[in-house]
CSV table of C-alpha atoms in Angstrom, one decimal:
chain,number,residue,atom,x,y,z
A,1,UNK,CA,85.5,88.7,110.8
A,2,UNK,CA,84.1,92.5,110.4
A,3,UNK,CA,87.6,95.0,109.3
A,4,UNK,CA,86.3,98.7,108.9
A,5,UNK,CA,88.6,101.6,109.1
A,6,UNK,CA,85.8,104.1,109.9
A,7,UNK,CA,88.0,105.8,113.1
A,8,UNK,CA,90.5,106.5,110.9
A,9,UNK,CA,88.3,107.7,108.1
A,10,UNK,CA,86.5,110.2,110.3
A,11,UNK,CA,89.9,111.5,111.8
A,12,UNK,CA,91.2,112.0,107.9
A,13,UNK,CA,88.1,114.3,107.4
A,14,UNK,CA,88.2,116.1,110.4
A,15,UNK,CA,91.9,116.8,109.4
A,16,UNK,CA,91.0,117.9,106.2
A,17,UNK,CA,88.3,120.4,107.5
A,18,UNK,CA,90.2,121.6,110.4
A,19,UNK,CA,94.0,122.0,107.8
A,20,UNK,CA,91.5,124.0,105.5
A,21,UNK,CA,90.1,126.5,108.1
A,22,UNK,CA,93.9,126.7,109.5
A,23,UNK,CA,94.9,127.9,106.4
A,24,UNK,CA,91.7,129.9,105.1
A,25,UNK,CA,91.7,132.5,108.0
A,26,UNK,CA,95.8,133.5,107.6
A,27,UNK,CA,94.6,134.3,104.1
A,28,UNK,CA,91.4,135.8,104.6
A,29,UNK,CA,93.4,138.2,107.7
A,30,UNK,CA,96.0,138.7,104.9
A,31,UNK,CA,93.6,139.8,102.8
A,32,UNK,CA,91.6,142.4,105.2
A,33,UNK,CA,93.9,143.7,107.2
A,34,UNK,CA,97.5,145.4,107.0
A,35,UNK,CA,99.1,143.2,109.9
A,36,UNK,CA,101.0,141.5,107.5
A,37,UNK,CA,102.2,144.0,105.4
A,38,UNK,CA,102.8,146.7,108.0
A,39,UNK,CA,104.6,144.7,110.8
A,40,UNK,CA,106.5,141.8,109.4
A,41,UNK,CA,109.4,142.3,106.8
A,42,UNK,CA,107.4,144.5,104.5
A,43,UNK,CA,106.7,142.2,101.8
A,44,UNK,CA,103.5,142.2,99.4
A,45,UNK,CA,100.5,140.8,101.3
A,46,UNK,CA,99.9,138.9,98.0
A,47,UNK,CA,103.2,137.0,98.8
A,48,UNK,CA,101.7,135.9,102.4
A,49,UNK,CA,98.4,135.2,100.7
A,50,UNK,CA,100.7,132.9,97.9
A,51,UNK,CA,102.7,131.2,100.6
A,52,UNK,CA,99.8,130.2,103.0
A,53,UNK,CA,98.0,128.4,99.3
A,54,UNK,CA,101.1,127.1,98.2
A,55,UNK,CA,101.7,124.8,101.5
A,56,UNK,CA,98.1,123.9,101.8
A,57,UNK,CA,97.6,122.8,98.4
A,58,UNK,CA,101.0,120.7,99.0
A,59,UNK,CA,99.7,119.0,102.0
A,60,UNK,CA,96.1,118.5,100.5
A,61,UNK,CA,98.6,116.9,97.3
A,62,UNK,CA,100.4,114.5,100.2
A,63,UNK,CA,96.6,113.5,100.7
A,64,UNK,CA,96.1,113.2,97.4
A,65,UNK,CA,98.9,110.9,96.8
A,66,UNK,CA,98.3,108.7,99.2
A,67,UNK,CA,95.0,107.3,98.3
A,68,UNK,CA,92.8,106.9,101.0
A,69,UNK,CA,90.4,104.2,101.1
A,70,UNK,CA,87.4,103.5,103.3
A,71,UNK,CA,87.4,99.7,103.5
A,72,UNK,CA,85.2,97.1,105.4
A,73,UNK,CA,86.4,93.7,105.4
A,74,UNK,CA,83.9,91.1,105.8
A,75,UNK,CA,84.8,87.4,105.0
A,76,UNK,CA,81.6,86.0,107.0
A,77,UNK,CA,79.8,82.9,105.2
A,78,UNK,CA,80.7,81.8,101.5
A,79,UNK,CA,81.5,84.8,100.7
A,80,UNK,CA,84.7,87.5,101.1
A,81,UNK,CA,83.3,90.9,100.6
A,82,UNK,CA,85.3,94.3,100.3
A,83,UNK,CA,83.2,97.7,100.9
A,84,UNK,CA,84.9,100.8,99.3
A,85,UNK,CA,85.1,104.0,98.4
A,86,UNK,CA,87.6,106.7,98.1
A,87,UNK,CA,88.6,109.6,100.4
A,88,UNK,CA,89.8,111.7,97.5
A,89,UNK,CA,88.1,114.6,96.9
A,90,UNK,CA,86.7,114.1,93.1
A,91,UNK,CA,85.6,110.8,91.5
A,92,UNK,CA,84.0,108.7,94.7
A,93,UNK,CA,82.1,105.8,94.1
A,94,UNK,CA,81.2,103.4,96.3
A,95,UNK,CA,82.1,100.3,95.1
A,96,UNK,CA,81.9,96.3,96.3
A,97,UNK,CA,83.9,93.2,95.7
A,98,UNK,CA,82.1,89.9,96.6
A,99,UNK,CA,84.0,87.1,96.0
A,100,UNK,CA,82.6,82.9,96.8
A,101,UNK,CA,85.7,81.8,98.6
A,102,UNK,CA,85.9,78.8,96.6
A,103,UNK,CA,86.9,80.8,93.4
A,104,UNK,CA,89.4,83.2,95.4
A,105,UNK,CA,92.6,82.4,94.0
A,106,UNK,CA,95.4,84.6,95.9
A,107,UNK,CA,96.2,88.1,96.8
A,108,UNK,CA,99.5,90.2,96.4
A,109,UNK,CA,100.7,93.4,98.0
A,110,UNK,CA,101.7,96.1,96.1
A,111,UNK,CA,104.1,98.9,97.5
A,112,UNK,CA,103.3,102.7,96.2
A,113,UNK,CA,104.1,105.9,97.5
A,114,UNK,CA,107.8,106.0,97.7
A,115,UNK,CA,107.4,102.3,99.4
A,116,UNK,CA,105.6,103.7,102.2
A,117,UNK,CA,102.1,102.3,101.4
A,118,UNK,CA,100.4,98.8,100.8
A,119,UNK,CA,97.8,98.5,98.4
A,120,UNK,CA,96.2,94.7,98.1
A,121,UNK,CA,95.6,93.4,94.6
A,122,UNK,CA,92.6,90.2,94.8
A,123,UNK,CA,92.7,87.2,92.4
A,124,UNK,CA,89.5,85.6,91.4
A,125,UNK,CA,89.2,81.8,89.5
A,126,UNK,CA,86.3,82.1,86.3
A,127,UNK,CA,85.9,79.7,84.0
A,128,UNK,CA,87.8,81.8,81.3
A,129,UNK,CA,91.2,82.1,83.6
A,130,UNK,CA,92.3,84.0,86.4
A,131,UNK,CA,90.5,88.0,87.2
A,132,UNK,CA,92.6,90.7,89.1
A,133,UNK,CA,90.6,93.1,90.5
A,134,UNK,CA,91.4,97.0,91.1
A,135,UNK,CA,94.4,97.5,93.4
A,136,UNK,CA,93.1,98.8,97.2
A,137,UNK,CA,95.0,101.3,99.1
A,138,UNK,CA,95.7,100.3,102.4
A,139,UNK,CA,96.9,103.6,103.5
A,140,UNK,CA,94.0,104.7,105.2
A,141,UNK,CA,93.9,101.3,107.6
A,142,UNK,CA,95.8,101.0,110.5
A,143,UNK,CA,98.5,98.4,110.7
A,144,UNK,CA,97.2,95.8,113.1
A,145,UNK,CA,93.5,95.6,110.9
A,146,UNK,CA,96.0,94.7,107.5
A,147,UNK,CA,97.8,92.5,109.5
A,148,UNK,CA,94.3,91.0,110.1
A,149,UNK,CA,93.3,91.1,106.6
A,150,UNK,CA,96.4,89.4,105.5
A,151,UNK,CA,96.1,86.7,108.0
A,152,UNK,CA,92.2,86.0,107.1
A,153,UNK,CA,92.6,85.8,103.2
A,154,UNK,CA,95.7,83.6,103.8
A,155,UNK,CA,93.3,81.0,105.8
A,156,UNK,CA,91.3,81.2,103.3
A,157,UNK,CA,93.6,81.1,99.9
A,158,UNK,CA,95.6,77.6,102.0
């Protein structure tokens, strides 16, 4: 089975882009022009200016908080591999978890986000005890691919 949330990944972006040209032309007109000013409530153009940041930086810190993840799931062969990386906007790394299915242990879901988001914590048997490896957002995958997910790594963990 091949999981990968790249639809959704793309349409993230392509929100991004399109929310910060949304909100960088009000400012930029704000800035270079007196329609602001002049014809609506006669309040500081730096106030219009502040008010146009201040809900663009708190939708960009929704984003933020939510933890987006590209994932592909692949649990083809001997092997169960996750393919990852981050959506945020500073510290991505591509990163991979390859684990022999006959050494995967378990997995757990973790709520975060005010209980509105899964992320999926793996467990790994080594010979010196049991490995837990870096919690995954699932925010960024669409319901019926984790219901997917789950069901795979619980054939494979029974």
């Amino acid at each position: 089975m091949n999981i990968s949330n790249i639809k959704n990944v793309i349409s993230i972006r392509k929100f991004k882009l399109f929310l910060s040209i949304g909100f960088l032309v009000p400012v930029v007109l704000v800035y270079s022009t007196n329609i602001f000013e002049s014809y609506l409530f006669n309040i500081s153009k730096h106030f219009y200016a502040g008010f146009f940041i201040a809900i663009y930086l708190i939708i960009m810190i929704y984003w933020e908080l939510k933890r987006p993840y590209f994932i592909q799931y692949i649990d083809e062969g001997d092997k169960i591999t996750f393919r990852f990386y981050s959506l945020l906007i500073i510290g991505r790394k591509y990163k991979a978890y390859e684990i022999p299915k006959n050494s995967f242990k378990s997995f757990s879901i973790k709520m975060f986000f005010f209980n509105r988001e899964e992320s999926i914590i793996l467990s790994r048997k080594t010979p010196t005890g049991i490995v837990d490896y870096q919690p995954l957002s699932l925010s960024a995958v669409s319901e019926i691919d984790r219901i997917k997910i789950k069901e795979s790594l619980l054939k494979i963990v029974t």
